[in-house]
Tab-separated table of C-alpha atoms in Angstrom:
chain	number	residue	atom	x	y	z
A	1040	UNK	CA	0.000	0.000	0.000
A	1041	UNK	CA	1.144	3.505	-0.727
A	1042	UNK	CA	0.340	5.320	2.518
A	1043	UNK	CA	2.551	8.117	3.814
A	1044	UNK	CA	2.055	8.837	7.505
A	1045	UNK	CA	3.380	12.103	8.899
A	1046	UNK	CA	3.558	12.734	12.621
A	1047	UNK	CA	3.588	16.517	12.940
A	1048	UNK	CA	4.958	18.268	16.004
A	1049	UNK	CA	2.558	20.807	17.462
A	1050	UNK	CA	5.107	23.634	17.542
A	1051	UNK	CA	6.764	22.962	14.184
A	1052	UNK	CA	3.559	22.467	12.194
A	1053	UNK	CA	1.175	24.909	13.867
A	1054	UNK	CA	-1.281	22.784	15.797
A	1055	UNK	CA	-4.336	24.949	16.486
A	1056	UNK	CA	-4.758	23.282	19.898
A	1057	UNK	CA	-1.167	23.162	21.149
A	1058	UNK	CA	0.958	25.204	18.761
A	1059	UNK	CA	2.761	28.141	20.308
A	1060	UNK	CA	4.723	31.054	18.969
A	1061	UNK	CA	8.143	31.927	20.263
A	1062	UNK	CA	8.274	35.113	22.301
A	1063	UNK	CA	11.788	35.835	21.124
A	1064	UNK	CA	12.988	36.311	17.562
A	1065	UNK	CA	9.417	36.384	16.217
A	1066	UNK	CA	10.656	37.885	12.943
A	1067	UNK	CA	12.341	34.547	12.280
A	1068	UNK	CA	9.866	32.094	13.776
A	1069	UNK	CA	6.575	33.358	12.361
A	1070	UNK	CA	7.668	33.058	8.696
A	1071	UNK	CA	9.544	29.809	9.433
A	1072	UNK	CA	6.482	28.110	10.906
A	1073	UNK	CA	4.269	29.456	8.098
A	1074	UNK	CA	6.685	27.971	5.539
A	1075	UNK	CA	6.502	24.624	7.345
A	1076	UNK	CA	2.717	24.588	6.978
A	1077	UNK	CA	2.888	25.517	3.290
A	1078	UNK	CA	5.504	22.805	2.708
A	1079	UNK	CA	3.266	20.259	4.478
A	1080	UNK	CA	0.429	21.034	2.067
A	1081	UNK	CA	2.676	20.958	-0.996
A	1082	UNK	CA	4.298	17.681	0.056
A	1083	UNK	CA	0.885	16.102	0.584
A	1084	UNK	CA	-0.304	17.236	-2.841
A	1085	UNK	CA	2.810	15.910	-4.574
A	1086	UNK	CA	2.376	12.545	-2.903
A	1087	UNK	CA	-1.325	12.505	-3.815
A	1088	UNK	CA	-0.567	13.121	-7.465
A	1089	UNK	CA	1.916	10.239	-7.324
A	1090	UNK	CA	-0.836	7.941	-6.042
A	1091	UNK	CA	-0.087	7.988	-2.333
A	1092	UNK	CA	-2.586	8.295	0.484
A	1093	UNK	CA	-1.430	10.901	3.009
A	1094	UNK	CA	-2.387	10.648	6.664
A	1095	UNK	CA	-1.258	13.431	9.001
A	1096	UNK	CA	-1.157	12.817	12.745
A	1097	UNK	CA	-0.477	15.346	15.475
A	1098	UNK	CA	2.151	14.439	18.045
A	1099	UNK	CA	-0.476	14.727	20.807
A	1100	UNK	CA	-2.871	12.230	19.246
A	1101	UNK	CA	-3.214	8.866	20.905
A	1102	UNK	CA	-1.268	6.190	19.051
A	1103	UNK	CA	-4.308	3.912	18.967
A	1104	UNK	CA	-6.431	6.608	17.286
A	1105	UNK	CA	-3.739	7.362	14.730
A	1106	UNK	CA	-3.361	3.657	13.993
A	1107	UNK	CA	-7.127	3.307	13.522
A	1108	UNK	CA	-7.057	6.113	10.928
A	1109	UNK	CA	-4.157	4.534	9.034
A	1110	UNK	CA	-5.842	1.125	9.017
A	1111	UNK	CA	-9.127	2.673	7.858
A	1112	UNK	CA	-7.334	4.153	4.860
A	1113	UNK	CA	-5.580	0.888	4.099
A	1114	UNK	CA	-9.002	-0.770	3.971
A	1115	UNK	CA	-10.532	2.003	1.830
A	1116	UNK	CA	-10.883	0.930	-1.832
A	1117	UNK	CA	-10.907	4.543	-3.115
A	1118	UNK	CA	-7.119	5.000	-3.353
A	1119	UNK	CA	-6.804	1.941	-5.598
A	1120	UNK	CA	-9.626	3.168	-7.820
A	1121	UNK	CA	-7.892	6.545	-8.106
A	1122	UNK	CA	-4.573	4.924	-9.000
A	1123	UNK	CA	-6.217	2.917	-11.757
A	1124	UNK	CA	-8.056	5.959	-13.070
A	1125	UNK	CA	-5.029	8.211	-12.790
A	1126	UNK	CA	-7.038	11.135	-11.437
A	1127	UNK	CA	-4.876	11.667	-8.344
A	1128	UNK	CA	-7.644	13.350	-6.380
A	1129	UNK	CA	-11.232	14.550	-6.447
A	1130	UNK	CA	-12.975	15.586	-9.614
A	1131	UNK	CA	-12.772	19.224	-8.502
A	1132	UNK	CA	-8.974	18.973	-8.376
A	1133	UNK	CA	-8.633	18.989	-4.602
A	1134	UNK	CA	-6.764	16.230	-2.831
A	1135	UNK	CA	-9.306	13.784	-1.481
A	1136	UNK	CA	-6.929	11.879	0.794
A	1137	UNK	CA	-4.892	14.777	2.105
A	1138	UNK	CA	-5.754	15.365	5.714
A	1139	UNK	CA	-5.298	19.061	6.404
A	1140	UNK	CA	-3.501	20.185	9.455
A	1141	UNK	CA	-6.138	20.875	12.023
């Protein structure tokens, strides 16, 4: 199966629940963390186009819940149908299997 699982750190990837912003050197950190989030989206889209299913997990998520999500996607027939059809995503062009950073 072609499943890419990313475990994103709350600080580095901007978790809306636990992400924080540095109080010092904000001129560096704010753009740096924004670039990380943009790169996460771009990486997911590139993998999608190549036929991969992308599952993003926050570092604070319970391992059992993250595992359940990965297994659910392994059992989902949609990725295989997409690979055979070559569409790489939804009909509207958005990535159907990319799980946005919450």
